PDB file of C-alpha atoms in Angstrom:
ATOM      1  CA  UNK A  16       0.000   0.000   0.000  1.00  0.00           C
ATOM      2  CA  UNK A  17       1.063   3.491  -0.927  1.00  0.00           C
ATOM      3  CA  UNK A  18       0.928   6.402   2.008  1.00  0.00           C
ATOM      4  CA  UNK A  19      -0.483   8.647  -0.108  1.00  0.00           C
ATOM      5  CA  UNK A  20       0.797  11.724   3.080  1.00  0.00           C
ATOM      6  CA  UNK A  21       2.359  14.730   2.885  1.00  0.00           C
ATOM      7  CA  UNK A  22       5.744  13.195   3.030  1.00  0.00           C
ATOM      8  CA  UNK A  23       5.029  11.241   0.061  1.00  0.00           C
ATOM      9  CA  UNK A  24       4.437  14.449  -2.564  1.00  0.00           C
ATOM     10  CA  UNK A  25       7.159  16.443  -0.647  1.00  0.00           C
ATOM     11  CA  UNK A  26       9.936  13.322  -1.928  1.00  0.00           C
ATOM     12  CA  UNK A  27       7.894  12.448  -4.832  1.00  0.00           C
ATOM     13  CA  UNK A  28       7.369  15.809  -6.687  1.00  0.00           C
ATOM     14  CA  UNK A  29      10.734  16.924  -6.411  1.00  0.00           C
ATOM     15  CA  UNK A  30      11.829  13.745  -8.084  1.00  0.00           C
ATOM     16  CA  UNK A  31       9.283  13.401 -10.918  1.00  0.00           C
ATOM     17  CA  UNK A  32      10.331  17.051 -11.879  1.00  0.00           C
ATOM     18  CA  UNK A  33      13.616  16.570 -11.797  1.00  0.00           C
ATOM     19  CA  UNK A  34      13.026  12.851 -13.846  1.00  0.00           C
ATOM     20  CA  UNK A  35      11.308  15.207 -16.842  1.00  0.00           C
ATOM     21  CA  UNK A  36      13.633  17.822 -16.958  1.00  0.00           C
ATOM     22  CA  UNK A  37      16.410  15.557 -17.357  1.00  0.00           C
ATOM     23  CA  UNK A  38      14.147  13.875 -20.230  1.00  0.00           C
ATOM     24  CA  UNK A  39      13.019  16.958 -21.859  1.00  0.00           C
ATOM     25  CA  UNK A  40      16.304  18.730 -21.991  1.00  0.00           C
ATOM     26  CA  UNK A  41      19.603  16.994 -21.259  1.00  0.00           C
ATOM     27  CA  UNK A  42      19.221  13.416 -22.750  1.00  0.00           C
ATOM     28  CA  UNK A  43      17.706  11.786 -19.325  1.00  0.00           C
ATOM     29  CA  UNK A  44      20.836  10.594 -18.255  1.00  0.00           C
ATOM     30  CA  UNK A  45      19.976  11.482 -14.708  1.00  0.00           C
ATOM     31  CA  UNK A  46      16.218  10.939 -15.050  1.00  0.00           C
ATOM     32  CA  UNK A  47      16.574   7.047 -13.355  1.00  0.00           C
ATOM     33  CA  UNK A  48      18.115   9.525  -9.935  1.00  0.00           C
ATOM     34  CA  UNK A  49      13.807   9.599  -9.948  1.00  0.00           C
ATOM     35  CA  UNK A  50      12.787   5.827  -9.479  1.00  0.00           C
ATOM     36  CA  UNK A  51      16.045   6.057  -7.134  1.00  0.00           C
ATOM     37  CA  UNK A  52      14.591   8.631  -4.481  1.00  0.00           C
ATOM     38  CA  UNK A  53      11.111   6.613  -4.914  1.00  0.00           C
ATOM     39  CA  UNK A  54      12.584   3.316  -4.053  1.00  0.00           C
ATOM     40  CA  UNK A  55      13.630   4.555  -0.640  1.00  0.00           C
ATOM     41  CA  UNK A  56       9.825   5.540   0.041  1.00  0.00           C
ATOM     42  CA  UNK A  57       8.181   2.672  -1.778  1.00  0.00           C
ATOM     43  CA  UNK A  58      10.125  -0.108  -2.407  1.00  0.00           C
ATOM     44  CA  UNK A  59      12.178  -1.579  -5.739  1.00  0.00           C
ATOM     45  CA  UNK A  60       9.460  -3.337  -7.580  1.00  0.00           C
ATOM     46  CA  UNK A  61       6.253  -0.404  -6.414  1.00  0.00           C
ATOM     47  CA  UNK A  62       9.018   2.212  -7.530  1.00  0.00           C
ATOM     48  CA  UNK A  63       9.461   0.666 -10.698  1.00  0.00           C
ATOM     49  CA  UNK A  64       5.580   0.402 -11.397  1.00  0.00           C
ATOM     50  CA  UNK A  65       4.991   3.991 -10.946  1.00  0.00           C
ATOM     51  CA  UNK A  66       7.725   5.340 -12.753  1.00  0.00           C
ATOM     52  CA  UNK A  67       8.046   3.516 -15.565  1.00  0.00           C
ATOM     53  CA  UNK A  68       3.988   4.815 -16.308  1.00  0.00           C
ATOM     54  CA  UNK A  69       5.521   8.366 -15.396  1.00  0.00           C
ATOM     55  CA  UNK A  70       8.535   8.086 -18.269  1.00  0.00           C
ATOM     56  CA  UNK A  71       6.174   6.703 -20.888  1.00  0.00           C
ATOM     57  CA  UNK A  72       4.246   9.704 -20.721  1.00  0.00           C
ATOM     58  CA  UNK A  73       7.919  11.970 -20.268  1.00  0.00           C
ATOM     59  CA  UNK A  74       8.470  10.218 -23.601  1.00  0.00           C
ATOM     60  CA  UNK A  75       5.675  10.877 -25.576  1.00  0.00           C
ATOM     61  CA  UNK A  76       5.759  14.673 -24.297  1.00  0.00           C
ATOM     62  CA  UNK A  77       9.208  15.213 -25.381  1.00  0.00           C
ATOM     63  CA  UNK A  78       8.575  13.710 -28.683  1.00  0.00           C
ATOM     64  CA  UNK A  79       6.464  16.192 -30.358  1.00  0.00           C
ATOM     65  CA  UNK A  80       9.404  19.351 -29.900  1.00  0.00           C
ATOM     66  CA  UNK A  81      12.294  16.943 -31.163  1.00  0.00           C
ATOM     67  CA  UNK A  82      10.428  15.121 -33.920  1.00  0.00           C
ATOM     68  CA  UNK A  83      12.625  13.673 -36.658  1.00  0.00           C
ATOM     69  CA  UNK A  84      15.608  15.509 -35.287  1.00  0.00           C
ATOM     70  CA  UNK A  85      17.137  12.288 -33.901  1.00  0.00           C
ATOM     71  CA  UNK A  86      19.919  10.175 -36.272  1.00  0.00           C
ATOM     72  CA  UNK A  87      17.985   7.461 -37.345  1.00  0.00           C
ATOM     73  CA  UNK A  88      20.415   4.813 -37.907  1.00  0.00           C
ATOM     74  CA  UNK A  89      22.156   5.265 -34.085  1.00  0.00           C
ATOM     75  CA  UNK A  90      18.560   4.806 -32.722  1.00  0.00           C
ATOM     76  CA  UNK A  91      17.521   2.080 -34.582  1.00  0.00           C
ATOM     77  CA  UNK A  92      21.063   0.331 -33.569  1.00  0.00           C
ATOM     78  CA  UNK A  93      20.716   1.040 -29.934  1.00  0.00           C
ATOM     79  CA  UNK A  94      16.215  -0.219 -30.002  1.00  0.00           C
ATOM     80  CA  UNK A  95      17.445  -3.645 -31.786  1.00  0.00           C
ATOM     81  CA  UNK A  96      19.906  -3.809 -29.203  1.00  0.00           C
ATOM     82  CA  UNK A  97      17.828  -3.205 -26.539  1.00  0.00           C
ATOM     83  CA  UNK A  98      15.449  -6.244 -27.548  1.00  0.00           C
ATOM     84  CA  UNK A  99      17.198  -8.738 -26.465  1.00  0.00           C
ATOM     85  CA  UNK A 100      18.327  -6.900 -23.185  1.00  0.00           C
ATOM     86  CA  UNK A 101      14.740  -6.310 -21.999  1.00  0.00           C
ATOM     87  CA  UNK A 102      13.645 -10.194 -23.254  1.00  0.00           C
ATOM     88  CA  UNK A 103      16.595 -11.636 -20.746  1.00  0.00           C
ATOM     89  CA  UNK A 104      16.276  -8.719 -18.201  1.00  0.00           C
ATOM     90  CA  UNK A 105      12.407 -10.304 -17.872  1.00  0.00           C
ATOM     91  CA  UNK A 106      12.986 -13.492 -18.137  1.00  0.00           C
ATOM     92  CA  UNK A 107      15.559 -13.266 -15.176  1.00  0.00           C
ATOM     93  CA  UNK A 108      14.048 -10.878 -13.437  1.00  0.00           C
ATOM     94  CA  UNK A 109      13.344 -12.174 -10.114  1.00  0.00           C
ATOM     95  CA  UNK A 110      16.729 -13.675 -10.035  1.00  0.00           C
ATOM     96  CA  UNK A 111      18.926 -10.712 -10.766  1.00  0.00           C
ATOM     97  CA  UNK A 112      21.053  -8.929  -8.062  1.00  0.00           C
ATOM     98  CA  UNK A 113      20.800  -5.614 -10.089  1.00  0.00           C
ATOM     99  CA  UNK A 114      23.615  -4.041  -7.777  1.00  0.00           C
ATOM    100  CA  UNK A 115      25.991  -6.116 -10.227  1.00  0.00           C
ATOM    101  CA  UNK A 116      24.953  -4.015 -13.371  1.00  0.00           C
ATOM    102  CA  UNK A 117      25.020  -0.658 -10.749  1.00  0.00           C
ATOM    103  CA  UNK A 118      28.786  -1.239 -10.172  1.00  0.00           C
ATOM    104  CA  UNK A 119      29.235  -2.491 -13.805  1.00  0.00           C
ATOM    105  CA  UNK A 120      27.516   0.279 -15.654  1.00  0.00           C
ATOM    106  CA  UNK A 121      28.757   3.071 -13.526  1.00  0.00           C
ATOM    107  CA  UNK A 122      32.757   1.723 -14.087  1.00  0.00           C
ATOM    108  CA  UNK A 123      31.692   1.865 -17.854  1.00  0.00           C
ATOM    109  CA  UNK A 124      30.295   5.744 -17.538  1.00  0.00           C
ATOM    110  CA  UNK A 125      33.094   6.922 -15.162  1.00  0.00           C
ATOM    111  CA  UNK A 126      35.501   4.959 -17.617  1.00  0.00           C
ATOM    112  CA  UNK A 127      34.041   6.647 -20.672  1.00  0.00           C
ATOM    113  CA  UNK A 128      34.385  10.463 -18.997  1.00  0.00           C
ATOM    114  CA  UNK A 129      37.537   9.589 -18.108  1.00  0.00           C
ATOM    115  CA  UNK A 130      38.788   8.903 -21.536  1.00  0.00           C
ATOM    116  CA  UNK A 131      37.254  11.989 -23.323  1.00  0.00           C
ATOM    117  CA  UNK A 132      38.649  14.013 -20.314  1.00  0.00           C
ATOM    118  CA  UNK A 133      42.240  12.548 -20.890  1.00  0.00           C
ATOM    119  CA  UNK A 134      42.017  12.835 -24.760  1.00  0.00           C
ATOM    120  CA  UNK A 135      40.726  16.809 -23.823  1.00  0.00           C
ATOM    121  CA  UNK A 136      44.140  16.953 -22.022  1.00  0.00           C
ATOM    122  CA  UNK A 137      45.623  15.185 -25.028  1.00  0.00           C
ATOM    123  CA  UNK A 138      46.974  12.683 -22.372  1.00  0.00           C
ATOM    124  CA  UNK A 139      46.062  10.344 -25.472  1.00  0.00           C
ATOM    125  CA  UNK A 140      44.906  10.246 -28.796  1.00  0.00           C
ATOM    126  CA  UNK A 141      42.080  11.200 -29.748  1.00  0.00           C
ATOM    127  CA  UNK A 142      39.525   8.593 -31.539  1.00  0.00           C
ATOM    128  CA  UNK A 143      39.154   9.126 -35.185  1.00  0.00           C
ATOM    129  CA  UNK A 144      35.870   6.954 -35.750  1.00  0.00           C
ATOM    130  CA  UNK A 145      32.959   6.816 -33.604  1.00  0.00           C
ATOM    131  CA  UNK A 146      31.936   3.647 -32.380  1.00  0.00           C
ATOM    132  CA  UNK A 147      30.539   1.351 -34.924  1.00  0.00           C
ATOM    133  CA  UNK A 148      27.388  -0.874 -34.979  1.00  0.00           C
ATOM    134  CA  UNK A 149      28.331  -3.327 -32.688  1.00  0.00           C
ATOM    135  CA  UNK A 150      29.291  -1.400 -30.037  1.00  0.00           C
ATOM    136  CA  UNK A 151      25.774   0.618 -30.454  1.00  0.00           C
ATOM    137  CA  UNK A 152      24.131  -2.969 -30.296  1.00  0.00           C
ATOM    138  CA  UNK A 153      26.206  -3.788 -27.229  1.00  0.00           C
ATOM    139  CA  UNK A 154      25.153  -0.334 -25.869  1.00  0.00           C
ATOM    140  CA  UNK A 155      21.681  -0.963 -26.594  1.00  0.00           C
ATOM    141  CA  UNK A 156      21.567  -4.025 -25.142  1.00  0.00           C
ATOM    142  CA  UNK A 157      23.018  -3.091 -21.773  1.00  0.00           C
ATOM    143  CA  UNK A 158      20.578  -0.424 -21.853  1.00  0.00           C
ATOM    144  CA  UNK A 159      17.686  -2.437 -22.002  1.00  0.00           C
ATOM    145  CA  UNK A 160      18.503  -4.779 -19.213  1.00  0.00           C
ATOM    146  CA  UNK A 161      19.440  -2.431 -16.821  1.00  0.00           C
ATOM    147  CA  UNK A 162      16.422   0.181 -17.460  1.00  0.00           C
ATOM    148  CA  UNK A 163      14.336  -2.901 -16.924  1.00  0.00           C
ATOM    149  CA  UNK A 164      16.146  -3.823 -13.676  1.00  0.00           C
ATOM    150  CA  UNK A 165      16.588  -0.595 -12.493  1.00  0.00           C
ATOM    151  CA  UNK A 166      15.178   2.573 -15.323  1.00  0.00           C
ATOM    152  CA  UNK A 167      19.117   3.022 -15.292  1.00  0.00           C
ATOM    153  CA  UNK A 168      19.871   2.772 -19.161  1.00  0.00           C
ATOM    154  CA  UNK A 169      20.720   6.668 -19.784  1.00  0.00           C
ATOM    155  CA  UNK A 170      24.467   5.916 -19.008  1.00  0.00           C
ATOM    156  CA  UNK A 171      25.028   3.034 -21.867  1.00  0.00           C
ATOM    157  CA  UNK A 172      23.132   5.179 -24.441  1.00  0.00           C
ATOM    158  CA  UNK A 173      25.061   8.469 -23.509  1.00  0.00           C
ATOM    159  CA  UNK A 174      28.526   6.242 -23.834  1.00  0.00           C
ATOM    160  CA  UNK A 175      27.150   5.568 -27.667  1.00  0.00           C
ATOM    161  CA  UNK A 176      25.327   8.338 -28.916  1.00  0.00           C
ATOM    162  CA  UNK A 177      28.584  11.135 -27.056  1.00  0.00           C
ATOM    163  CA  UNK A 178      30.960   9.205 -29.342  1.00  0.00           C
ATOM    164  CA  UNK A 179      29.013   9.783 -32.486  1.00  0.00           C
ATOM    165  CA  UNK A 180      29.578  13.572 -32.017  1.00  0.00           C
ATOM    166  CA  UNK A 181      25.816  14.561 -32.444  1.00  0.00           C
ATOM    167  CA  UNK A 182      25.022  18.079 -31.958  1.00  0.00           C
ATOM    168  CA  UNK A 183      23.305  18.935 -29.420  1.00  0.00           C
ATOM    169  CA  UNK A 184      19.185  18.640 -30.417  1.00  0.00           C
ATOM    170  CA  UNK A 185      20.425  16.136 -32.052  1.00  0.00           C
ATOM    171  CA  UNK A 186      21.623  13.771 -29.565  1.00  0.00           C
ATOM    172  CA  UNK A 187      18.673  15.004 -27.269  1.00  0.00           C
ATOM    173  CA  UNK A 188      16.135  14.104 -30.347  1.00  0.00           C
ATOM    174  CA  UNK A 189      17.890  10.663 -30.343  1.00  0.00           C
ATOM    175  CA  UNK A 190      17.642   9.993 -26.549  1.00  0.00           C
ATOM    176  CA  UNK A 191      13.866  10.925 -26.492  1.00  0.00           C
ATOM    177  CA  UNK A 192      13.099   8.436 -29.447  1.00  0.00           C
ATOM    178  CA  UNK A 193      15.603   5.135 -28.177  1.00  0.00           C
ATOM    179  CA  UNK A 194      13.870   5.564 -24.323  1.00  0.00           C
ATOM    180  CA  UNK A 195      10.887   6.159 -25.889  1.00  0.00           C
ATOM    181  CA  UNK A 196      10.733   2.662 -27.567  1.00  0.00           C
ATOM    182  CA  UNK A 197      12.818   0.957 -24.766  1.00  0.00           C
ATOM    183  CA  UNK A 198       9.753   2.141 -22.029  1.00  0.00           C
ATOM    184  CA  UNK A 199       7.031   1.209 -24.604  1.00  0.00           C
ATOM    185  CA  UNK A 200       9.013  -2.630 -24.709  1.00  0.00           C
ATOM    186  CA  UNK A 201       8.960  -2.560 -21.092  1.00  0.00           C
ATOM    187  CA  UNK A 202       5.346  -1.959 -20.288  1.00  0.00           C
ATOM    188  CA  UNK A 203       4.087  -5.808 -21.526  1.00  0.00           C
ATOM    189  CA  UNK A 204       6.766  -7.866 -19.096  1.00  0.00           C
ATOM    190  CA  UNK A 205       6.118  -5.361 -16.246  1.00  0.00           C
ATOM    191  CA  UNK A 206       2.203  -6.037 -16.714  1.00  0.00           C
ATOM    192  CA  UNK A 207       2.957  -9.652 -16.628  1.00  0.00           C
ATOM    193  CA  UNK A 208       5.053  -9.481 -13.649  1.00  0.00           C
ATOM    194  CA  UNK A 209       2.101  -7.779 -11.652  1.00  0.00           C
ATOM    195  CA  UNK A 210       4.316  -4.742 -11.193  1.00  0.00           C
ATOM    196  CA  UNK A 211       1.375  -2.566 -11.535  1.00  0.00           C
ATOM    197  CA  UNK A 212      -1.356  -2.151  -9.081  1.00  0.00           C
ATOM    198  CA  UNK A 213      -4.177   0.073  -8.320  1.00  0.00           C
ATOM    199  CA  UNK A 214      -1.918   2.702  -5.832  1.00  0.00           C
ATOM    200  CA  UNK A 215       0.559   2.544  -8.237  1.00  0.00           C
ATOM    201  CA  UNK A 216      -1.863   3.928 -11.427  1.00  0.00           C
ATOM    202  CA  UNK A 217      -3.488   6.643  -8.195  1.00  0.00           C
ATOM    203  CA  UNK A 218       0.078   7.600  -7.938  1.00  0.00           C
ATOM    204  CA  UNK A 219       0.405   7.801 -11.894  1.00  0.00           C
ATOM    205  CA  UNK A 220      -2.389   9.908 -12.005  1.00  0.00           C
ATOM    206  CA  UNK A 221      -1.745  12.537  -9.120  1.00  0.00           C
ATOM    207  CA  UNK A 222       2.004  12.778 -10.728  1.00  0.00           C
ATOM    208  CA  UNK A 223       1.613  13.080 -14.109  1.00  0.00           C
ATOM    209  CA  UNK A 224       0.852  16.940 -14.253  1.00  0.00           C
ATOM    210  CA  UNK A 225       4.414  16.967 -12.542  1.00  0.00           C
ATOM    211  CA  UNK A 226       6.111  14.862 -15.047  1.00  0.00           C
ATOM    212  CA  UNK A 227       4.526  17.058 -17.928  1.00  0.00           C
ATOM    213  CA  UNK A 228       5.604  20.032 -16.410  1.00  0.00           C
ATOM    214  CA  UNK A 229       9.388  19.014 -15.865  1.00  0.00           C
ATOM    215  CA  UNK A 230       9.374  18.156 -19.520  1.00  0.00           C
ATOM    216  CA  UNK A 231       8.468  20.908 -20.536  1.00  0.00           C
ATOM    217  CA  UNK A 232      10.711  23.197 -18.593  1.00  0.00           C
ATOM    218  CA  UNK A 233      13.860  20.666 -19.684  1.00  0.00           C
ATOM    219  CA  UNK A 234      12.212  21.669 -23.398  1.00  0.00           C
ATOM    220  CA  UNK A 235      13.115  25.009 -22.918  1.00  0.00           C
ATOM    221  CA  UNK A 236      16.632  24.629 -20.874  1.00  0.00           C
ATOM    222  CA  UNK A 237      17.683  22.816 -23.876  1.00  0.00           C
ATOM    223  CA  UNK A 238      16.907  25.585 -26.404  1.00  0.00           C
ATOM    224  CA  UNK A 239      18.539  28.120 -24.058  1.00  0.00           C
ATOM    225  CA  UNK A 240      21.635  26.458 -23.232  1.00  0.00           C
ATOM    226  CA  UNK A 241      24.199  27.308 -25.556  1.00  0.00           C
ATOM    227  CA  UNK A 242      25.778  23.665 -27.467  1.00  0.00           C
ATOM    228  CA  UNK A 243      29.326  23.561 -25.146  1.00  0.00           C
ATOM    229  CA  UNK A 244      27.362  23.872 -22.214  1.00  0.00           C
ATOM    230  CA  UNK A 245      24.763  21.537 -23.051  1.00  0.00           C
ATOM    231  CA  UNK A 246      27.523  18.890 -23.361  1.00  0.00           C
ATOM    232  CA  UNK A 247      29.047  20.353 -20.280  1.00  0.00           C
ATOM    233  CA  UNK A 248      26.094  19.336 -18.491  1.00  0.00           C
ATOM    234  CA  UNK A 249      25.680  15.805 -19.906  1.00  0.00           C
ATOM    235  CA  UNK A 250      29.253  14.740 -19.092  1.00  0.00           C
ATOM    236  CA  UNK A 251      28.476  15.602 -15.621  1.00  0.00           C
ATOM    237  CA  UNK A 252      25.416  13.870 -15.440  1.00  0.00           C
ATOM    238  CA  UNK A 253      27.081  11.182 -16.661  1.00  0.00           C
ATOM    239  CA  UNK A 254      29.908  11.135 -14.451  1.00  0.00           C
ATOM    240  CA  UNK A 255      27.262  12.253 -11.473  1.00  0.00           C
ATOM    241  CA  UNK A 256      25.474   9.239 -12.930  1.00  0.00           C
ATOM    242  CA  UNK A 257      28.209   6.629 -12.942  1.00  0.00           C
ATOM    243  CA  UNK A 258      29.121   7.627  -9.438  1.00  0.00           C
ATOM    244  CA  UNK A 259      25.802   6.968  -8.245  1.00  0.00           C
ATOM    245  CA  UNK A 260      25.023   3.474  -9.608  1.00  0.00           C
ATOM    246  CA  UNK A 261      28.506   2.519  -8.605  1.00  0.00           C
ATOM    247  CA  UNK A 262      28.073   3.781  -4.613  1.00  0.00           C
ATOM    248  CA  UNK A 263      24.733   2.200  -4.761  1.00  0.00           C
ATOM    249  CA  UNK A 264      26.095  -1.217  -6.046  1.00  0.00           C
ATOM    250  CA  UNK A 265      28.426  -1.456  -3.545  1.00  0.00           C
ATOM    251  CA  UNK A 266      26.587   0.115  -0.685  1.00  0.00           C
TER     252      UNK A 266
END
């Protein structure tokens, strides 16, 4: 049973907000810190069912200002990636220790932000190529597990879609469009898994105004944050990110 007190829309509402203006704006790495503040009120698997509801609709908000500005062929890597991610991520779900993909993940983002920061220092060589298909497959599919597990996939996807050197609205555009279709695969194995309950769609309803309005205010960050800062900003939440899952894996 949800407590639906004061306490609950003082921790709540700060954390769906924050969810959609990550989403909206500054490619949602951050947006799982959301389901991480709810799980210390609610629980893992009641945190999961109201969020994921919460993102789905983050997702189709954030669609409309950023249609067809995404790179096609990166997202369509990263969603057949994700596939098989979410299929084993379900299958094994009640048998997963999902503090293993925390500590895992988060090496891979710090890792990453360490490189680019030691190439910026020209410590060593820069890449010449982006990553190639595999490793956006590979991305993809880590992504899917561990937002299923966890609604922790921004870090793999950021890894990906940063070394493709996207502009700005571009990579945002791309982010909104892969999490869009990784939420939408999610929503049949979490129904199946009785994840969802009747408190959990009360506390979809009484949040979603929230979640609308953080989008929409990320929306406009985004168009006012000049392209250096915007990247700035993700490599932060990235590293911010990384840090996170890895101090809650091994905490």
């Amino acid at each position: 049973m949800i407590e639906f007190d004061p306490f609950f829309f003082a921790v709540t509402i700060p954390a769906i907000l924050f969810a959609g203006l990550s989403k909206g704006g500054f490619g949602g790495g951050v947006a799982f810190a959301g389901s991480a503040v709810m799980v210390v009120i609610l629980g893992p698997a009641v945190a999961l069912g109201v969020t994921l509801p919460l993102l789905m609709l983050m997702d189709v908000t954030a669609l409309r200002p950023y249609w067809r500005r995404w790179d096609g062929g990166a997202a369509r890597v990263l969603i057949l990636g994700a596939v098989p991610g979410i299929a084993l991520a379900a299958a094994v779900f009640h048998l997963t220790d999902p503090d293993v993909f925390r500590v895992l993940i988060g090496l891979v983002a710090l890792g990453f932000v360490g490189f680019q920061l030691a190439v910026k220092m020209k410590l060593i060589p820069a890449r010449e190529k982006p990553f190639g298909r595999p490793a956006g497959a590979i991305s993809g599919a880590v992504a899917g597990f561990t937002s299923f597990v966890s609604h922790a996939g921004g870090p793999p996807v950021a890894v990906y879609l940063l070394s493709q050197r996207l502009d700005k609205t571009t990579f945002q555009a791309t982010t909104v469009l892969v999490f869009w279709a990784i939420n939408l695969l999610k929503f049949g194995p979490y129904a199946f898994l009785g994840i969802f309950t009747a408190d959990t769609w009360l506390a979809v309803l009484l949040l979603a105004p929230v979640a609308i309005l953080g989008v929409w205010l990320g929306v406009r960050a985004h168009r006012l944050v000049p392209e250096r800062w915007f990247f700035g900003i993700t490599y932060v939440a990235l590293t911010l990110t990384g840090a996170k899952l890895l101090w809650d894996g091994l905490t």
